[in-house]
Amino acid sequence: MNHDSPDPGQCSVARPIIALLAALSWHAGTLAQSSAEPQLIDVIGVKAPLDYPYAKAHAAALKVREQSGGTVALSARLRDRAPPSAPPLRVTLEWDETVLRLPLDSLGRFVIPIDPQALQHNAVMTANRARKSVALDIDLVPVWHHPELRPADVRSIVEGGRAARASLLPWYARWITPTVNALRVCHVHARSGFEWLRPDSAAQTLTSTRSQDEFGREAWCIELDGVRDPLPEDAQLRLPPDSTLELTGSLI
């Protein structure tokens, strides 16, 4: 049976994390906690970096990739506060005569690239906004480009997220930052659940829960940790096209 809301004890880890900002040496403003979702850590008033040295962002992104085994990436989101008349938000990586435009999703997020050439040439990351018109969030996001997920894959992503989080957070920040508990999979049309298969067996369905995906759309979601899931070890969970994946957790 489908439910109307997600487990209130869970929250998205792909949210602003103050200690990650510290790890990147970006200036952070005051902390506030969301009243609608009391376990989300939010960063208010973080100034967007203009001409920020790419070497620092590269070091953090490389650490995340190495510690997670490539299952998690470091991404940034610029929350645009510019007036509607402003040109579209643009983020670039620049050095010498080279200008690389970083692709943004509909939320203004981009994965921090790991580019040896940009690092070698002392590149900078820039945005076409004044500091006061944007705020910066840092996220840990799953890296997965396959149409199926196995329990072993889920464990790798969740464990990779935990390792990446631990590598970036100082000990005192771990008490106020969500730990990584699970992988959340959502799709806007998965009302009937997510299909999974075993070798030489008929397809079965894993029940989904009505919720919202990371873009704020009504969607049908499941949470997996690769250990306590109702899936056999040799099962393959089918991911419909345009499924979204995010890490979830809770405060410890």
PDB file of C-alpha atoms in Angstrom:
ATOM      1  CA  MET A   1       0.000   0.000   0.000  1.00  0.00           C
ATOM      2  CA  ASN A   2       1.314   3.462  -0.886  1.00  0.00           C
ATOM      3  CA  HIS A   3       1.786   6.080   1.803  1.00  0.00           C
ATOM      4  CA  ASP A   4       1.228   9.821   1.613  1.00  0.00           C
ATOM      5  CA  SER A   5       4.441  11.035   3.209  1.00  0.00           C
ATOM      6  CA  PRO A   6       8.041   9.911   3.738  1.00  0.00           C
ATOM      7  CA  ASP A   7       9.450   8.757   7.049  1.00  0.00           C
ATOM      8  CA  PRO A   8       9.773  11.933   9.166  1.00  0.00           C
ATOM      9  CA  GLY A   9      12.983  10.568  10.677  1.00  0.00           C
ATOM     10  CA  GLN A  10      14.730  10.752   7.333  1.00  0.00           C
ATOM     11  CA  CYS A  11      16.093  13.814   5.576  1.00  0.00           C
ATOM     12  CA  SER A  12      18.036  14.530   2.441  1.00  0.00           C
ATOM     13  CA  VAL A  13      21.818  14.565   2.713  1.00  0.00           C
ATOM     14  CA  ALA A  14      21.999  16.300  -0.643  1.00  0.00           C
ATOM     15  CA  ARG A  15      21.427  19.585   1.165  1.00  0.00           C
ATOM     16  CA  PRO A  16      23.631  22.453   2.397  1.00  0.00           C
ATOM     17  CA  ILE A  17      26.353  21.209   4.747  1.00  0.00           C
ATOM     18  CA  ILE A  18      28.211  23.915   6.626  1.00  0.00           C
ATOM     19  CA  ALA A  19      31.325  21.833   7.238  1.00  0.00           C
ATOM     20  CA  LEU A  20      31.723  21.170   3.526  1.00  0.00           C
ATOM     21  CA  LEU A  21      31.758  24.898   2.988  1.00  0.00           C
ATOM     22  CA  ALA A  22      34.479  25.119   5.594  1.00  0.00           C
ATOM     23  CA  ALA A  23      36.393  22.377   3.824  1.00  0.00           C
ATOM     24  CA  LEU A  24      36.285  24.457   0.646  1.00  0.00           C
ATOM     25  CA  SER A  25      37.268  27.581   2.609  1.00  0.00           C
ATOM     26  CA  TRP A  26      34.185  29.476   1.475  1.00  0.00           C
ATOM     27  CA  HIS A  27      32.763  32.064   3.845  1.00  0.00           C
ATOM     28  CA  ALA A  28      29.589  30.926   5.623  1.00  0.00           C
ATOM     29  CA  GLY A  29      26.896  33.074   7.175  1.00  0.00           C
ATOM     30  CA  THR A  30      24.557  32.174  10.005  1.00  0.00           C
ATOM     31  CA  LEU A  31      23.008  28.750  10.483  1.00  0.00           C
ATOM     32  CA  ALA A  32      19.260  28.259  10.585  1.00  0.00           C
ATOM     33  CA  GLN A  33      17.204  25.124  10.909  1.00  0.00           C
ATOM     34  CA  SER A  34      14.161  24.575   8.690  1.00  0.00           C
ATOM     35  CA  SER A  35      10.887  24.646  10.597  1.00  0.00           C
ATOM     36  CA  ALA A  36       9.124  22.482   8.000  1.00  0.00           C
ATOM     37  CA  GLU A  37      11.831  19.825   8.092  1.00  0.00           C
ATOM     38  CA  PRO A  38      13.525  20.149  11.491  1.00  0.00           C
ATOM     39  CA  GLN A  39      16.335  17.729  10.686  1.00  0.00           C
ATOM     40  CA  LEU A  40      17.629  19.629   7.663  1.00  0.00           C
ATOM     41  CA  ILE A  41      20.731  21.728   8.143  1.00  0.00           C
ATOM     42  CA  ASP A  42      20.460  24.934   6.104  1.00  0.00           C
ATOM     43  CA  VAL A  43      23.025  27.617   5.403  1.00  0.00           C
ATOM     44  CA  ILE A  44      21.708  31.161   5.225  1.00  0.00           C
ATOM     45  CA  GLY A  45      23.561  34.069   3.650  1.00  0.00           C
ATOM     46  CA  VAL A  46      26.514  32.185   2.188  1.00  0.00           C
ATOM     47  CA  LYS A  47      28.131  34.444  -0.372  1.00  0.00           C
ATOM     48  CA  ALA A  48      28.743  33.035  -3.824  1.00  0.00           C
ATOM     49  CA  PRO A  49      32.413  32.845  -4.753  1.00  0.00           C
ATOM     50  CA  LEU A  50      33.474  35.121  -7.599  1.00  0.00           C
ATOM     51  CA  ASP A  51      36.881  34.344  -9.056  1.00  0.00           C
ATOM     52  CA  TYR A  52      37.216  31.534  -6.529  1.00  0.00           C
ATOM     53  CA  PRO A  53      40.484  29.561  -6.880  1.00  0.00           C
ATOM     54  CA  TYR A  54      39.652  26.286  -8.593  1.00  0.00           C
ATOM     55  CA  ALA A  55      42.503  24.477  -6.798  1.00  0.00           C
ATOM     56  CA  LYS A  56      40.550  24.446  -3.513  1.00  0.00           C
ATOM     57  CA  ALA A  57      37.357  23.151  -5.104  1.00  0.00           C
ATOM     58  CA  HIS A  58      39.362  20.566  -7.064  1.00  0.00           C
ATOM     59  CA  ALA A  59      41.022  19.267  -3.889  1.00  0.00           C
ATOM     60  CA  ALA A  60      37.673  18.743  -2.162  1.00  0.00           C
ATOM     61  CA  ALA A  61      36.048  17.151  -5.228  1.00  0.00           C
ATOM     62  CA  LEU A  62      39.021  14.832  -5.700  1.00  0.00           C
ATOM     63  CA  LYS A  63      38.889  13.781  -2.041  1.00  0.00           C
ATOM     64  CA  VAL A  64      35.184  12.934  -2.390  1.00  0.00           C
ATOM     65  CA  ARG A  65      35.820  10.824  -5.484  1.00  0.00           C
ATOM     66  CA  GLU A  66      38.750   8.984  -3.921  1.00  0.00           C
ATOM     67  CA  GLN A  67      37.077   8.323  -0.568  1.00  0.00           C
ATOM     68  CA  SER A  68      33.811   7.181  -2.164  1.00  0.00           C
ATOM     69  CA  GLY A  69      35.407   5.035  -4.845  1.00  0.00           C
ATOM     70  CA  GLY A  70      33.726   7.190  -7.487  1.00  0.00           C
ATOM     71  CA  THR A  71      30.186   6.476  -6.240  1.00  0.00           C
ATOM     72  CA  VAL A  72      29.630  10.035  -4.974  1.00  0.00           C
ATOM     73  CA  ALA A  73      30.500  13.461  -6.378  1.00  0.00           C
ATOM     74  CA  LEU A  74      30.714  16.948  -4.910  1.00  0.00           C
ATOM     75  CA  SER A  75      28.243  19.422  -6.363  1.00  0.00           C
ATOM     76  CA  ALA A  76      27.393  23.049  -5.743  1.00  0.00           C
ATOM     77  CA  ARG A  77      24.154  24.955  -6.086  1.00  0.00           C
ATOM     78  CA  LEU A  78      23.817  28.681  -6.563  1.00  0.00           C
ATOM     79  CA  ARG A  79      20.448  29.856  -5.259  1.00  0.00           C
ATOM     80  CA  ASP A  80      19.741  32.807  -7.546  1.00  0.00           C
ATOM     81  CA  ARG A  81      18.268  35.911  -5.924  1.00  0.00           C
ATOM     82  CA  ALA A  82      18.765  38.201  -8.887  1.00  0.00           C
ATOM     83  CA  PRO A  83      15.711  40.022 -10.317  1.00  0.00           C
ATOM     84  CA  PRO A  84      13.825  38.359 -13.208  1.00  0.00           C
ATOM     85  CA  SER A  85      15.361  40.853 -15.625  1.00  0.00           C
ATOM     86  CA  ALA A  86      18.870  39.489 -14.948  1.00  0.00           C
ATOM     87  CA  PRO A  87      20.487  37.283 -17.621  1.00  0.00           C
ATOM     88  CA  PRO A  88      20.400  33.507 -17.068  1.00  0.00           C
ATOM     89  CA  LEU A  89      22.734  32.281 -14.349  1.00  0.00           C
ATOM     90  CA  ARG A  90      26.095  31.164 -15.688  1.00  0.00           C
ATOM     91  CA  VAL A  91      29.009  29.435 -13.944  1.00  0.00           C
ATOM     92  CA  THR A  92      32.340  29.090 -15.713  1.00  0.00           C
ATOM     93  CA  LEU A  93      35.799  27.654 -15.172  1.00  0.00           C
ATOM     94  CA  GLU A  94      38.378  30.019 -16.669  1.00  0.00           C
ATOM     95  CA  TRP A  95      42.116  30.171 -17.297  1.00  0.00           C
ATOM     96  CA  ASP A  96      44.224  32.034 -19.853  1.00  0.00           C
ATOM     97  CA  GLU A  97      41.954  32.315 -22.925  1.00  0.00           C
ATOM     98  CA  THR A  98      39.867  29.255 -22.019  1.00  0.00           C
ATOM     99  CA  VAL A  99      36.304  29.560 -20.723  1.00  0.00           C
ATOM    100  CA  LEU A 100      34.422  26.349 -19.855  1.00  0.00           C
ATOM    101  CA  ARG A 101      30.744  26.758 -19.074  1.00  0.00           C
ATOM    102  CA  LEU A 102      29.587  24.322 -16.374  1.00  0.00           C
ATOM    103  CA  PRO A 103      26.156  22.762 -17.046  1.00  0.00           C
ATOM    104  CA  LEU A 104      23.480  23.685 -14.491  1.00  0.00           C
ATOM    105  CA  ASP A 105      20.331  21.709 -13.755  1.00  0.00           C
ATOM    106  CA  SER A 106      16.937  23.321 -13.124  1.00  0.00           C
ATOM    107  CA  LEU A 107      17.906  23.960  -9.491  1.00  0.00           C
ATOM    108  CA  GLY A 108      21.106  25.780 -10.459  1.00  0.00           C
ATOM    109  CA  ARG A 109      23.332  22.861  -9.416  1.00  0.00           C
ATOM    110  CA  PHE A 110      26.551  21.741 -11.054  1.00  0.00           C
ATOM    111  CA  VAL A 111      29.038  18.987 -10.317  1.00  0.00           C
ATOM    112  CA  ILE A 112      32.441  20.405  -9.420  1.00  0.00           C
ATOM    113  CA  PRO A 113      34.680  19.092 -12.213  1.00  0.00           C
ATOM    114  CA  ILE A 114      37.985  17.327 -11.693  1.00  0.00           C
ATOM    115  CA  ASP A 115      40.047  18.857 -14.495  1.00  0.00           C
ATOM    116  CA  PRO A 116      43.846  18.422 -14.350  1.00  0.00           C
ATOM    117  CA  GLN A 117      44.391  20.991 -17.111  1.00  0.00           C
ATOM    118  CA  ALA A 118      42.386  23.643 -15.287  1.00  0.00           C
ATOM    119  CA  LEU A 119      44.287  22.844 -12.095  1.00  0.00           C
ATOM    120  CA  GLN A 120      47.633  23.123 -13.867  1.00  0.00           C
ATOM    121  CA  HIS A 121      46.714  26.565 -15.232  1.00  0.00           C
ATOM    122  CA  ASN A 122      45.481  27.974 -11.902  1.00  0.00           C
ATOM    123  CA  ALA A 123      41.902  28.312 -13.126  1.00  0.00           C
ATOM    124  CA  VAL A 124      39.190  30.243 -11.316  1.00  0.00           C
ATOM    125  CA  MET A 125      35.478  29.509 -10.949  1.00  0.00           C
ATOM    126  CA  THR A 126      33.207  32.468 -11.636  1.00  0.00           C
ATOM    127  CA  ALA A 127      29.489  33.273 -11.782  1.00  0.00           C
ATOM    128  CA  ASN A 128      27.741  36.127 -13.587  1.00  0.00           C
ATOM    129  CA  ARG A 129      26.133  37.406 -10.407  1.00  0.00           C
ATOM    130  CA  ALA A 130      26.966  39.895  -7.693  1.00  0.00           C
ATOM    131  CA  ARG A 131      27.772  38.266  -4.363  1.00  0.00           C
ATOM    132  CA  LYS A 132      24.637  39.628  -2.720  1.00  0.00           C
ATOM    133  CA  SER A 133      22.339  38.097  -5.357  1.00  0.00           C
ATOM    134  CA  VAL A 134      23.237  34.427  -4.850  1.00  0.00           C
ATOM    135  CA  ALA A 135      23.783  31.955  -2.014  1.00  0.00           C
ATOM    136  CA  LEU A 136      25.829  28.783  -2.178  1.00  0.00           C
ATOM    137  CA  ASP A 137      24.942  25.243  -1.099  1.00  0.00           C
ATOM    138  CA  ILE A 138      27.294  22.247  -1.254  1.00  0.00           C
ATOM    139  CA  ASP A 139      25.921  18.742  -1.836  1.00  0.00           C
ATOM    140  CA  LEU A 140      27.070  15.135  -1.977  1.00  0.00           C
ATOM    141  CA  VAL A 141      25.335  13.470  -4.923  1.00  0.00           C
ATOM    142  CA  PRO A 142      25.278   9.813  -6.055  1.00  0.00           C
ATOM    143  CA  VAL A 143      27.034   8.933  -9.306  1.00  0.00           C
ATOM    144  CA  TRP A 144      25.089   6.257 -11.170  1.00  0.00           C
ATOM    145  CA  HIS A 145      24.470   5.957 -14.923  1.00  0.00           C
ATOM    146  CA  HIS A 146      23.047   2.444 -15.291  1.00  0.00           C
ATOM    147  CA  PRO A 147      19.412   1.346 -15.795  1.00  0.00           C
ATOM    148  CA  GLU A 148      19.539  -1.181 -12.935  1.00  0.00           C
ATOM    149  CA  LEU A 149      20.595  -1.232  -9.293  1.00  0.00           C
ATOM    150  CA  ARG A 150      21.662  -4.281  -7.295  1.00  0.00           C
ATOM    151  CA  PRO A 151      21.854  -4.447  -3.498  1.00  0.00           C
ATOM    152  CA  ALA A 152      25.656  -4.436  -3.784  1.00  0.00           C
ATOM    153  CA  ASP A 153      25.473  -1.223  -5.838  1.00  0.00           C
ATOM    154  CA  VAL A 154      23.283   0.414  -3.207  1.00  0.00           C
ATOM    155  CA  ARG A 155      25.743  -0.537  -0.462  1.00  0.00           C
ATOM    156  CA  SER A 156      28.633   0.908  -2.465  1.00  0.00           C
ATOM    157  CA  ILE A 157      26.850   4.236  -2.934  1.00  0.00           C
ATOM    158  CA  VAL A 158      25.716   4.513   0.701  1.00  0.00           C
ATOM    159  CA  GLU A 159      29.116   3.506   2.075  1.00  0.00           C
ATOM    160  CA  GLY A 160      30.799   5.854  -0.396  1.00  0.00           C
ATOM    161  CA  GLY A 161      28.622   8.711   0.837  1.00  0.00           C
ATOM    162  CA  ARG A 162      29.540   7.952   4.439  1.00  0.00           C
ATOM    163  CA  ALA A 163      33.241   7.844   3.618  1.00  0.00           C
ATOM    164  CA  ALA A 164      33.086  11.103   1.657  1.00  0.00           C
ATOM    165  CA  ARG A 165      31.186  12.823   4.462  1.00  0.00           C
ATOM    166  CA  ALA A 166      33.691  11.639   7.072  1.00  0.00           C
ATOM    167  CA  SER A 167      36.645  12.806   4.981  1.00  0.00           C
ATOM    168  CA  LEU A 168      35.304  16.347   4.666  1.00  0.00           C
ATOM    169  CA  LEU A 169      33.757  16.955   8.079  1.00  0.00           C
ATOM    170  CA  PRO A 170      35.773  17.894  11.163  1.00  0.00           C
ATOM    171  CA  TRP A 171      34.767  15.829  14.187  1.00  0.00           C
ATOM    172  CA  TYR A 172      32.786  18.637  15.831  1.00  0.00           C
ATOM    173  CA  ALA A 173      30.594  19.167  12.736  1.00  0.00           C
ATOM    174  CA  ARG A 174      29.488  15.538  12.538  1.00  0.00           C
ATOM    175  CA  TRP A 175      27.086  16.055  15.434  1.00  0.00           C
ATOM    176  CA  ILE A 176      25.049  18.668  13.537  1.00  0.00           C
ATOM    177  CA  THR A 177      25.240  17.211  10.035  1.00  0.00           C
ATOM    178  CA  PRO A 178      23.041  14.374   8.715  1.00  0.00           C
ATOM    179  CA  THR A 179      24.785  11.036   8.464  1.00  0.00           C
ATOM    180  CA  VAL A 180      24.220   8.932   5.337  1.00  0.00           C
ATOM    181  CA  ASN A 181      21.683   6.159   5.910  1.00  0.00           C
ATOM    182  CA  ALA A 182      20.165   5.291   2.554  1.00  0.00           C
ATOM    183  CA  LEU A 183      19.775   5.903  -1.155  1.00  0.00           C
ATOM    184  CA  ARG A 184      16.454   7.432  -2.178  1.00  0.00           C
ATOM    185  CA  VAL A 185      15.133   6.620  -5.650  1.00  0.00           C
ATOM    186  CA  CYS A 186      12.198   8.602  -7.066  1.00  0.00           C
ATOM    187  CA  HIS A 187      10.218   8.815 -10.289  1.00  0.00           C
ATOM    188  CA  VAL A 188       7.190  10.941 -11.102  1.00  0.00           C
ATOM    189  CA  HIS A 189       5.336   8.002 -12.690  1.00  0.00           C
ATOM    190  CA  ALA A 190       6.280   5.148 -10.317  1.00  0.00           C
ATOM    191  CA  ARG A 191       2.930   5.102  -8.520  1.00  0.00           C
ATOM    192  CA  SER A 192       2.652   1.344  -8.965  1.00  0.00           C
ATOM    193  CA  GLY A 193       6.165   0.795  -7.572  1.00  0.00           C
ATOM    194  CA  PHE A 194       9.581  -0.119  -8.961  1.00  0.00           C
ATOM    195  CA  GLU A 195      10.058  -3.355 -10.847  1.00  0.00           C
ATOM    196  CA  TRP A 196      12.828  -5.788  -9.953  1.00  0.00           C
ATOM    197  CA  LEU A 197      13.999  -9.065 -11.443  1.00  0.00           C
ATOM    198  CA  ARG A 198      15.973 -12.157 -10.507  1.00  0.00           C
ATOM    199  CA  PRO A 199      17.630 -14.497 -13.008  1.00  0.00           C
ATOM    200  CA  ASP A 200      15.066 -16.901 -14.475  1.00  0.00           C
ATOM    201  CA  SER A 201      12.219 -15.377 -12.421  1.00  0.00           C
ATOM    202  CA  ALA A 202       9.210 -13.239 -13.234  1.00  0.00           C
ATOM    203  CA  ALA A 203       9.325  -9.515 -12.507  1.00  0.00           C
ATOM    204  CA  GLN A 204       8.127  -8.333  -9.104  1.00  0.00           C
ATOM    205  CA  THR A 205       7.318  -4.888  -7.720  1.00  0.00           C
ATOM    206  CA  LEU A 206       8.760  -2.950  -4.794  1.00  0.00           C
ATOM    207  CA  THR A 207       6.098  -0.677  -3.277  1.00  0.00           C
ATOM    208  CA  SER A 208       6.713   3.060  -3.597  1.00  0.00           C
ATOM    209  CA  THR A 209       5.774   5.954  -1.315  1.00  0.00           C
ATOM    210  CA  ARG A 210       4.220   9.223  -2.471  1.00  0.00           C
ATOM    211  CA  SER A 211       6.596  12.072  -1.750  1.00  0.00           C
ATOM    212  CA  GLN A 212       8.591  14.745  -3.574  1.00  0.00           C
ATOM    213  CA  ASP A 213      11.768  14.253  -5.554  1.00  0.00           C
ATOM    214  CA  GLU A 214      14.820  16.472  -5.215  1.00  0.00           C
ATOM    215  CA  PHE A 215      13.309  18.952  -7.700  1.00  0.00           C
ATOM    216  CA  GLY A 216      10.207  19.408  -5.552  1.00  0.00           C
ATOM    217  CA  ARG A 217       7.923  17.501  -7.919  1.00  0.00           C
ATOM    218  CA  GLU A 218       5.332  15.032  -6.684  1.00  0.00           C
ATOM    219  CA  ALA A 219       6.946  11.639  -7.157  1.00  0.00           C
ATOM    220  CA  TRP A 220       6.895   8.041  -5.982  1.00  0.00           C
ATOM    221  CA  CYS A 221       9.952   6.996  -4.035  1.00  0.00           C
ATOM    222  CA  ILE A 222      11.717   4.129  -2.281  1.00  0.00           C
ATOM    223  CA  GLU A 223      14.627   4.174   0.170  1.00  0.00           C
ATOM    224  CA  LEU A 224      17.310   1.499   0.035  1.00  0.00           C
ATOM    225  CA  ASP A 225      20.378   0.751   2.135  1.00  0.00           C
ATOM    226  CA  GLY A 226      21.436  -2.526   0.499  1.00  0.00           C
ATOM    227  CA  VAL A 227      21.159  -4.408   3.803  1.00  0.00           C
ATOM    228  CA  ARG A 228      17.609  -4.356   5.167  1.00  0.00           C
ATOM    229  CA  ASP A 229      15.809  -4.019   1.836  1.00  0.00           C
ATOM    230  CA  PRO A 230      13.206  -6.630   0.788  1.00  0.00           C
ATOM    231  CA  LEU A 231      15.372  -7.582  -2.173  1.00  0.00           C
ATOM    232  CA  PRO A 232      17.422 -10.755  -2.677  1.00  0.00           C
ATOM    233  CA  GLU A 233      21.130 -10.264  -3.268  1.00  0.00           C
ATOM    234  CA  ASP A 234      20.857 -11.233  -6.939  1.00  0.00           C
ATOM    235  CA  ALA A 235      17.928  -8.893  -7.639  1.00  0.00           C
ATOM    236  CA  GLN A 236      18.175  -6.092 -10.181  1.00  0.00           C
ATOM    237  CA  LEU A 237      16.001  -3.047  -9.561  1.00  0.00           C
ATOM    238  CA  ARG A 238      14.938  -1.385 -12.797  1.00  0.00           C
ATOM    239  CA  LEU A 239      15.303   2.397 -12.867  1.00  0.00           C
ATOM    240  CA  PRO A 240      12.827   4.112 -15.212  1.00  0.00           C
ATOM    241  CA  PRO A 241      14.341   6.845 -17.405  1.00  0.00           C
ATOM    242  CA  ASP A 242      14.642  10.161 -15.558  1.00  0.00           C
ATOM    243  CA  SER A 243      14.702   8.529 -12.124  1.00  0.00           C
ATOM    244  CA  THR A 244      16.353  10.698  -9.480  1.00  0.00           C
ATOM    245  CA  LEU A 245      18.785   9.405  -6.855  1.00  0.00           C
ATOM    246  CA  GLU A 246      19.792  11.179  -3.655  1.00  0.00           C
ATOM    247  CA  LEU A 247      21.402  10.307  -0.350  1.00  0.00           C
ATOM    248  CA  THR A 248      19.250  10.489   2.771  1.00  0.00           C
ATOM    249  CA  GLY A 249      20.107  10.387   6.446  1.00  0.00           C
ATOM    250  CA  SER A 250      19.335  11.618   9.928  1.00  0.00           C
ATOM    251  CA  LEU A 251      21.050  13.622  12.628  1.00  0.00           C
ATOM    252  CA  ILE A 252      23.143  11.684  15.102  1.00  0.00           C
TER     253      ILE A 252
END
